[in-house]
Amino acid sequence: DFVEWSFKTAAKYFPSNKLVINEAAPNVIDCYRATRSAYYMQIENALMKGCRIDGIGIQAHAVWGTNMKRVASQARFEYNPEHMFRIMDTYAQLERPLQITELTIPTYSEDPGDEAVQAEIVRNLYRIWFSHPSMEAIIYWDLSDAYSWTAEHVGSLCRRDMSPKPAYNVICDLFGKEWRTNFERYVGGGRLSFRGFRGTYEVEATSNGRTGRREFHVGDKNPETVVLV
């Protein structure tokens, strides 16, 4: 009952903290057996015993050695979009937000070709995970190759001198440009409808020579209509 004891103890002494369970990729992605997966049943059992689990973490370190045949075989299995969506759909049944808590995509060298492949994989994976309604966070593990936990894989977002790799720019573009809603529009009659990404919005409105700014949040539990006065 170590997991149950841990979460109940954490909930007692840290009531305002978010409690996220976390497991390594081999025990989630590699050993997937739908609702009979060991990790799924462990979480389900803890919830039935009254544990407060606020999020479900899945690690996704792609650190499979330097044997390229093995790496290619593992990548075909783990990066299969159908497999990834099956996993997310299954764990979403536990009605808790999902997180990719740890992610490493190796470059193996500072060769521009290797870095370009890393960036392509990062873009594809982030887009797949971001598209799932239960996914709330994607956390890349290493920032600099100077402090990478696996020196032979150099799977960080920046080189040893902190210069950004293409993958770093990919993440900046996804969150800073592609997954943001920005527009300017003339509104007749004081009513505006739009479809945008979830998050906190800042509205600047000008009418009769006066300008006002307000913030509002778009999420699961927010009303579809927001009135700004």
PDB file of C-alpha atoms in Angstrom:
ATOM      1  CA  ASP A   1       0.000   0.000   0.000  1.00  0.00           C
ATOM      2  CA  PHE A   2       2.999   2.326  -0.405  1.00  0.00           C
ATOM      3  CA  VAL A   3       1.407   4.336  -3.238  1.00  0.00           C
ATOM      4  CA  GLU A   4      -1.854   4.794  -1.315  1.00  0.00           C
ATOM      5  CA  TRP A   5       0.027   5.778   1.847  1.00  0.00           C
ATOM      6  CA  SER A   6       2.140   8.286  -0.089  1.00  0.00           C
ATOM      7  CA  PHE A   7      -0.789  10.058  -1.714  1.00  0.00           C
ATOM      8  CA  LYS A   8      -2.888  10.154   1.454  1.00  0.00           C
ATOM      9  CA  THR A   9       0.070  11.517   3.431  1.00  0.00           C
ATOM     10  CA  ALA A  10       0.810  14.140   0.766  1.00  0.00           C
ATOM     11  CA  ALA A  11      -2.859  15.171   0.654  1.00  0.00           C
ATOM     12  CA  LYS A  12      -2.848  15.586   4.440  1.00  0.00           C
ATOM     13  CA  TYR A  13       0.257  17.765   4.707  1.00  0.00           C
ATOM     14  CA  PHE A  14       0.108  19.531   1.329  1.00  0.00           C
ATOM     15  CA  PRO A  15      -3.624  20.054   0.752  1.00  0.00           C
ATOM     16  CA  SER A  16      -3.175  22.860  -1.796  1.00  0.00           C
ATOM     17  CA  ASN A  17      -0.569  21.056  -3.920  1.00  0.00           C
ATOM     18  CA  LYS A  18      -1.398  19.215  -7.113  1.00  0.00           C
ATOM     19  CA  LEU A  19      -0.668  15.498  -6.688  1.00  0.00           C
ATOM     20  CA  VAL A  20       0.457  13.757  -9.876  1.00  0.00           C
ATOM     21  CA  ILE A  21       1.318  10.084 -10.144  1.00  0.00           C
ATOM     22  CA  ASN A  22       4.202   9.380 -12.524  1.00  0.00           C
ATOM     23  CA  GLU A  23       5.530   6.272 -14.269  1.00  0.00           C
ATOM     24  CA  ALA A  24       8.259   5.440 -16.767  1.00  0.00           C
ATOM     25  CA  ALA A  25       7.565   4.746 -20.443  1.00  0.00           C
ATOM     26  CA  PRO A  26       8.421   1.001 -20.346  1.00  0.00           C
ATOM     27  CA  ASN A  27       5.651   0.495 -17.773  1.00  0.00           C
ATOM     28  CA  VAL A  28       3.065   2.568 -19.658  1.00  0.00           C
ATOM     29  CA  ILE A  29       3.820   2.677 -23.382  1.00  0.00           C
ATOM     30  CA  ASP A  30       5.668  -0.611 -23.847  1.00  0.00           C
ATOM     31  CA  CYS A  31       3.478  -2.764 -21.580  1.00  0.00           C
ATOM     32  CA  TYR A  32       0.116  -1.360 -22.646  1.00  0.00           C
ATOM     33  CA  ARG A  33      -2.784  -3.775 -22.034  1.00  0.00           C
ATOM     34  CA  ALA A  34      -5.740  -1.362 -22.131  1.00  0.00           C
ATOM     35  CA  THR A  35      -7.567  -1.274 -18.772  1.00  0.00           C
ATOM     36  CA  ARG A  36      -5.624  -4.367 -17.694  1.00  0.00           C
ATOM     37  CA  SER A  37      -2.352  -2.450 -17.791  1.00  0.00           C
ATOM     38  CA  ALA A  38      -0.565  -2.634 -14.449  1.00  0.00           C
ATOM     39  CA  TYR A  39      -0.257   1.154 -14.197  1.00  0.00           C
ATOM     40  CA  TYR A  40      -3.936   1.673 -15.014  1.00  0.00           C
ATOM     41  CA  MET A  41      -5.024  -0.852 -12.391  1.00  0.00           C
ATOM     42  CA  GLN A  42      -2.666   0.664  -9.835  1.00  0.00           C
ATOM     43  CA  ILE A  43      -4.233   4.110 -10.293  1.00  0.00           C
ATOM     44  CA  GLU A  44      -7.760   2.678 -10.362  1.00  0.00           C
ATOM     45  CA  ASN A  45      -7.088   0.775  -7.146  1.00  0.00           C
ATOM     46  CA  ALA A  46      -5.666   3.852  -5.414  1.00  0.00           C
ATOM     47  CA  LEU A  47      -8.690   5.936  -6.410  1.00  0.00           C
ATOM     48  CA  MET A  48     -11.069   3.274  -5.086  1.00  0.00           C
ATOM     49  CA  LYS A  49      -9.176   3.402  -1.786  1.00  0.00           C
ATOM     50  CA  GLY A  50      -9.862   7.123  -1.498  1.00  0.00           C
ATOM     51  CA  CYS A  51      -6.571   8.580  -2.727  1.00  0.00           C
ATOM     52  CA  ARG A  52      -6.608  12.069  -4.205  1.00  0.00           C
ATOM     53  CA  ILE A  53      -4.755  11.823  -7.492  1.00  0.00           C
ATOM     54  CA  ASP A  54      -5.003  15.078  -9.448  1.00  0.00           C
ATOM     55  CA  GLY A  55      -3.116  14.063 -12.575  1.00  0.00           C
ATOM     56  CA  ILE A  56      -1.703  11.039 -14.381  1.00  0.00           C
ATOM     57  CA  GLY A  57       1.914  11.320 -15.524  1.00  0.00           C
ATOM     58  CA  ILE A  58       3.497   9.374 -18.369  1.00  0.00           C
ATOM     59  CA  GLN A  59       7.205   9.546 -19.108  1.00  0.00           C
ATOM     60  CA  ALA A  60       8.327   9.411 -22.735  1.00  0.00           C
ATOM     61  CA  HIS A  61      12.130   9.300 -22.736  1.00  0.00           C
ATOM     62  CA  ALA A  62      13.200   7.917 -26.115  1.00  0.00           C
ATOM     63  CA  VAL A  63      16.540   6.712 -24.757  1.00  0.00           C
ATOM     64  CA  TRP A  64      16.976   3.282 -26.328  1.00  0.00           C
ATOM     65  CA  GLY A  65      20.752   2.983 -26.748  1.00  0.00           C
ATOM     66  CA  THR A  66      22.875   3.623 -29.810  1.00  0.00           C
ATOM     67  CA  ASN A  67      22.003   0.494 -31.795  1.00  0.00           C
ATOM     68  CA  MET A  68      20.123   2.150 -34.627  1.00  0.00           C
ATOM     69  CA  LYS A  69      18.219  -1.020 -35.614  1.00  0.00           C
ATOM     70  CA  ARG A  70      16.814  -1.262 -32.100  1.00  0.00           C
ATOM     71  CA  VAL A  71      16.114   2.473 -32.018  1.00  0.00           C
ATOM     72  CA  ALA A  72      14.229   2.276 -35.328  1.00  0.00           C
ATOM     73  CA  SER A  73      12.159  -0.697 -34.150  1.00  0.00           C
ATOM     74  CA  GLN A  74      11.274   0.984 -30.847  1.00  0.00           C
ATOM     75  CA  ALA A  75      10.417   4.253 -32.592  1.00  0.00           C
ATOM     76  CA  ARG A  76       8.041   2.521 -35.015  1.00  0.00           C
ATOM     77  CA  PHE A  77       6.232   1.064 -32.015  1.00  0.00           C
ATOM     78  CA  GLU A  78       6.172   4.008 -29.575  1.00  0.00           C
ATOM     79  CA  TYR A  79       5.644   6.791 -32.147  1.00  0.00           C
ATOM     80  CA  ASN A  80       2.718   5.032 -33.810  1.00  0.00           C
ATOM     81  CA  PRO A  81      -0.114   7.602 -33.518  1.00  0.00           C
ATOM     82  CA  GLU A  82      -2.784   4.899 -33.144  1.00  0.00           C
ATOM     83  CA  HIS A  83      -0.886   3.381 -30.230  1.00  0.00           C
ATOM     84  CA  MET A  84      -0.410   6.780 -28.603  1.00  0.00           C
ATOM     85  CA  PHE A  85      -4.092   7.668 -28.897  1.00  0.00           C
ATOM     86  CA  ARG A  86      -5.138   4.289 -27.488  1.00  0.00           C
ATOM     87  CA  ILE A  87      -3.010   4.954 -24.427  1.00  0.00           C
ATOM     88  CA  MET A  88      -4.361   8.483 -23.920  1.00  0.00           C
ATOM     89  CA  ASP A  89      -7.976   7.401 -24.486  1.00  0.00           C
ATOM     90  CA  THR A  90      -7.597   4.566 -21.986  1.00  0.00           C
ATOM     91  CA  TYR A  91      -6.069   6.599 -19.170  1.00  0.00           C
ATOM     92  CA  ALA A  92      -8.539   9.418 -19.791  1.00  0.00           C
ATOM     93  CA  GLN A  93     -11.245   6.998 -18.615  1.00  0.00           C
ATOM     94  CA  LEU A  94      -9.908   7.529 -15.093  1.00  0.00           C
ATOM     95  CA  GLU A  95     -11.224  11.116 -15.404  1.00  0.00           C
ATOM     96  CA  ARG A  96      -7.967  12.787 -14.450  1.00  0.00           C
ATOM     97  CA  PRO A  97      -5.842  15.161 -16.574  1.00  0.00           C
ATOM     98  CA  LEU A  98      -2.896  13.577 -18.360  1.00  0.00           C
ATOM     99  CA  GLN A  99       0.670  14.850 -18.421  1.00  0.00           C
ATOM    100  CA  ILE A 100       3.766  13.907 -20.377  1.00  0.00           C
ATOM    101  CA  THR A 101       5.930  14.436 -17.321  1.00  0.00           C
ATOM    102  CA  GLU A 102       9.344  13.688 -18.826  1.00  0.00           C
ATOM    103  CA  LEU A 103      10.442  13.750 -22.465  1.00  0.00           C
ATOM    104  CA  THR A 104      13.843  13.257 -24.100  1.00  0.00           C
ATOM    105  CA  ILE A 105      14.362  12.960 -27.862  1.00  0.00           C
ATOM    106  CA  PRO A 106      18.047  12.210 -28.565  1.00  0.00           C
ATOM    107  CA  THR A 107      20.101  13.872 -31.280  1.00  0.00           C
ATOM    108  CA  TYR A 108      23.136  11.577 -30.746  1.00  0.00           C
ATOM    109  CA  SER A 109      25.409  14.335 -32.102  1.00  0.00           C
ATOM    110  CA  GLU A 110      25.491  18.008 -33.056  1.00  0.00           C
ATOM    111  CA  ASP A 111      25.218  17.141 -36.722  1.00  0.00           C
ATOM    112  CA  PRO A 112      22.596  19.394 -38.384  1.00  0.00           C
ATOM    113  CA  GLY A 113      20.874  16.341 -39.842  1.00  0.00           C
ATOM    114  CA  ASP A 114      20.462  14.701 -36.422  1.00  0.00           C
ATOM    115  CA  GLU A 115      19.142  17.943 -34.940  1.00  0.00           C
ATOM    116  CA  ALA A 116      16.647  18.308 -37.798  1.00  0.00           C
ATOM    117  CA  VAL A 117      15.298  14.810 -37.116  1.00  0.00           C
ATOM    118  CA  GLN A 118      14.945  15.627 -33.414  1.00  0.00           C
ATOM    119  CA  ALA A 119      12.968  18.772 -34.283  1.00  0.00           C
ATOM    120  CA  GLU A 120      10.643  16.851 -36.614  1.00  0.00           C
ATOM    121  CA  ILE A 121       9.937  14.211 -33.970  1.00  0.00           C
ATOM    122  CA  VAL A 122       9.333  16.859 -31.288  1.00  0.00           C
ATOM    123  CA  ARG A 123       6.885  18.716 -33.530  1.00  0.00           C
ATOM    124  CA  ASN A 124       4.930  15.557 -34.370  1.00  0.00           C
ATOM    125  CA  LEU A 125       4.769  14.304 -30.782  1.00  0.00           C
ATOM    126  CA  TYR A 126       3.762  17.647 -29.296  1.00  0.00           C
ATOM    127  CA  ARG A 127       0.990  18.052 -31.878  1.00  0.00           C
ATOM    128  CA  ILE A 128      -0.366  14.564 -31.156  1.00  0.00           C
ATOM    129  CA  TRP A 129      -0.340  15.062 -27.389  1.00  0.00           C
ATOM    130  CA  PHE A 130      -1.698  18.613 -27.558  1.00  0.00           C
ATOM    131  CA  SER A 131      -4.629  17.439 -29.694  1.00  0.00           C
ATOM    132  CA  HIS A 132      -5.999  15.158 -26.958  1.00  0.00           C
ATOM    133  CA  PRO A 133      -8.610  16.869 -24.740  1.00  0.00           C
ATOM    134  CA  SER A 134      -7.293  15.233 -21.550  1.00  0.00           C
ATOM    135  CA  MET A 135      -3.660  16.309 -22.006  1.00  0.00           C
ATOM    136  CA  GLU A 136      -2.784  19.297 -19.815  1.00  0.00           C
ATOM    137  CA  ALA A 137       1.035  19.417 -19.808  1.00  0.00           C
ATOM    138  CA  ILE A 138       4.066  18.318 -21.842  1.00  0.00           C
ATOM    139  CA  ILE A 139       7.361  18.729 -19.988  1.00  0.00           C
ATOM    140  CA  TYR A 140      10.674  18.458 -21.836  1.00  0.00           C
ATOM    141  CA  TRP A 141      13.324  17.039 -19.524  1.00  0.00           C
ATOM    142  CA  ASP A 142      16.703  18.561 -20.453  1.00  0.00           C
ATOM    143  CA  LEU A 143      17.503  22.125 -21.465  1.00  0.00           C
ATOM    144  CA  SER A 144      21.280  21.932 -22.082  1.00  0.00           C
ATOM    145  CA  ASP A 145      23.479  19.093 -23.318  1.00  0.00           C
ATOM    146  CA  ALA A 146      26.022  20.220 -20.726  1.00  0.00           C
ATOM    147  CA  TYR A 147      23.762  18.763 -18.038  1.00  0.00           C
ATOM    148  CA  SER A 148      21.993  16.011 -19.967  1.00  0.00           C
ATOM    149  CA  TRP A 149      21.298  12.938 -17.845  1.00  0.00           C
ATOM    150  CA  THR A 150      22.402  10.716 -20.734  1.00  0.00           C
ATOM    151  CA  ALA A 151      25.629  12.178 -22.106  1.00  0.00           C
ATOM    152  CA  GLU A 152      25.840   9.790 -25.052  1.00  0.00           C
ATOM    153  CA  HIS A 153      22.428  10.815 -26.389  1.00  0.00           C
ATOM    154  CA  VAL A 154      22.609  14.640 -26.100  1.00  0.00           C
ATOM    155  CA  GLY A 155      18.840  14.877 -26.119  1.00  0.00           C
ATOM    156  CA  SER A 156      18.463  18.408 -24.783  1.00  0.00           C
ATOM    157  CA  LEU A 157      16.859  21.415 -26.445  1.00  0.00           C
ATOM    158  CA  CYS A 158      20.083  23.458 -26.404  1.00  0.00           C
ATOM    159  CA  ARG A 159      23.697  22.631 -27.163  1.00  0.00           C
ATOM    160  CA  ARG A 160      26.453  22.738 -24.541  1.00  0.00           C
ATOM    161  CA  ASP A 161      26.986  26.469 -25.186  1.00  0.00           C
ATOM    162  CA  MET A 162      23.222  27.086 -24.686  1.00  0.00           C
ATOM    163  CA  SER A 163      22.640  27.872 -28.349  1.00  0.00           C
ATOM    164  CA  PRO A 164      19.151  26.619 -29.257  1.00  0.00           C
ATOM    165  CA  LYS A 165      18.640  23.567 -31.412  1.00  0.00           C
ATOM    166  CA  PRO A 166      15.842  23.517 -34.023  1.00  0.00           C
ATOM    167  CA  ALA A 167      13.668  21.555 -31.559  1.00  0.00           C
ATOM    168  CA  TYR A 168      13.824  24.490 -29.128  1.00  0.00           C
ATOM    169  CA  ASN A 169      12.474  26.810 -31.814  1.00  0.00           C
ATOM    170  CA  VAL A 170       9.775  24.287 -32.716  1.00  0.00           C
ATOM    171  CA  ILE A 171       8.385  24.357 -29.173  1.00  0.00           C
ATOM    172  CA  CYS A 172       8.546  28.163 -29.053  1.00  0.00           C
ATOM    173  CA  ASP A 173       6.643  28.391 -32.341  1.00  0.00           C
ATOM    174  CA  LEU A 174       3.981  25.861 -31.309  1.00  0.00           C
ATOM    175  CA  PHE A 175       3.140  27.507 -27.994  1.00  0.00           C
ATOM    176  CA  GLY A 176       3.966  31.073 -28.952  1.00  0.00           C
ATOM    177  CA  LYS A 177       2.386  31.234 -32.415  1.00  0.00           C
ATOM    178  CA  GLU A 178       0.461  28.200 -33.655  1.00  0.00           C
ATOM    179  CA  TRP A 179      -1.485  27.505 -30.449  1.00  0.00           C
ATOM    180  CA  ARG A 180      -2.390  31.119 -29.692  1.00  0.00           C
ATOM    181  CA  THR A 181      -5.434  33.107 -30.754  1.00  0.00           C
ATOM    182  CA  ASN A 182      -4.650  36.686 -31.815  1.00  0.00           C
ATOM    183  CA  PHE A 183      -6.841  38.919 -33.924  1.00  0.00           C
ATOM    184  CA  GLU A 184      -8.142  42.458 -34.327  1.00  0.00           C
ATOM    185  CA  ARG A 185     -11.679  43.045 -35.501  1.00  0.00           C
ATOM    186  CA  TYR A 186     -14.307  45.742 -35.818  1.00  0.00           C
ATOM    187  CA  VAL A 187     -17.403  44.781 -33.825  1.00  0.00           C
ATOM    188  CA  GLY A 188     -20.809  46.055 -34.813  1.00  0.00           C
ATOM    189  CA  GLY A 189     -23.514  46.055 -32.162  1.00  0.00           C
ATOM    190  CA  GLY A 190     -21.100  45.172 -29.378  1.00  0.00           C
ATOM    191  CA  ARG A 191     -21.179  41.416 -30.011  1.00  0.00           C
ATOM    192  CA  LEU A 192     -18.261  39.235 -31.100  1.00  0.00           C
ATOM    193  CA  SER A 193     -18.079  35.470 -31.654  1.00  0.00           C
ATOM    194  CA  PHE A 194     -14.848  33.544 -32.159  1.00  0.00           C
ATOM    195  CA  ARG A 195     -13.343  30.084 -31.818  1.00  0.00           C
ATOM    196  CA  GLY A 196      -9.994  29.998 -30.052  1.00  0.00           C
ATOM    197  CA  PHE A 197      -7.591  27.992 -27.946  1.00  0.00           C
ATOM    198  CA  ARG A 198      -8.207  27.534 -24.243  1.00  0.00           C
ATOM    199  CA  GLY A 199      -6.381  29.866 -21.923  1.00  0.00           C
ATOM    200  CA  THR A 200      -6.401  33.415 -20.578  1.00  0.00           C
ATOM    201  CA  TYR A 201      -7.308  36.158 -23.041  1.00  0.00           C
ATOM    202  CA  GLU A 202      -6.676  39.880 -22.894  1.00  0.00           C
ATOM    203  CA  VAL A 203      -9.275  42.022 -24.638  1.00  0.00           C
ATOM    204  CA  GLU A 204      -8.653  45.613 -25.625  1.00  0.00           C
ATOM    205  CA  ALA A 205     -11.772  47.425 -26.801  1.00  0.00           C
ATOM    206  CA  THR A 206     -12.142  50.982 -28.049  1.00  0.00           C
ATOM    207  CA  SER A 207     -15.495  52.736 -28.300  1.00  0.00           C
ATOM    208  CA  ASN A 208     -16.401  56.426 -28.495  1.00  0.00           C
ATOM    209  CA  GLY A 209     -12.788  57.403 -27.952  1.00  0.00           C
ATOM    210  CA  ARG A 210     -12.368  55.350 -24.780  1.00  0.00           C
ATOM    211  CA  THR A 211     -10.234  52.197 -24.490  1.00  0.00           C
ATOM    212  CA  GLY A 212     -10.543  49.489 -21.850  1.00  0.00           C
ATOM    213  CA  ARG A 213      -8.745  46.229 -21.189  1.00  0.00           C
ATOM    214  CA  ARG A 214     -10.042  43.099 -19.510  1.00  0.00           C
ATOM    215  CA  GLU A 215      -8.975  39.485 -19.084  1.00  0.00           C
ATOM    216  CA  PHE A 216     -11.141  36.387 -19.215  1.00  0.00           C
ATOM    217  CA  HIS A 217     -10.478  32.660 -19.297  1.00  0.00           C
ATOM    218  CA  VAL A 218     -11.655  30.068 -21.786  1.00  0.00           C
ATOM    219  CA  GLY A 219     -11.761  26.514 -20.470  1.00  0.00           C
ATOM    220  CA  ASP A 220     -13.932  23.494 -19.811  1.00  0.00           C
ATOM    221  CA  LYS A 221     -16.118  25.023 -17.122  1.00  0.00           C
ATOM    222  CA  ASN A 222     -16.434  28.573 -18.402  1.00  0.00           C
ATOM    223  CA  PRO A 223     -19.685  29.915 -19.860  1.00  0.00           C
ATOM    224  CA  GLU A 224     -19.851  30.221 -23.610  1.00  0.00           C
ATOM    225  CA  THR A 225     -20.809  33.887 -23.299  1.00  0.00           C
ATOM    226  CA  VAL A 226     -18.630  36.460 -21.552  1.00  0.00           C
ATOM    227  CA  VAL A 227     -19.900  39.997 -20.967  1.00  0.00           C
ATOM    228  CA  LEU A 228     -17.308  42.769 -20.801  1.00  0.00           C
ATOM    229  CA  VAL A 229     -18.477  46.166 -19.584  1.00  0.00           C
TER     230      VAL A 229
END
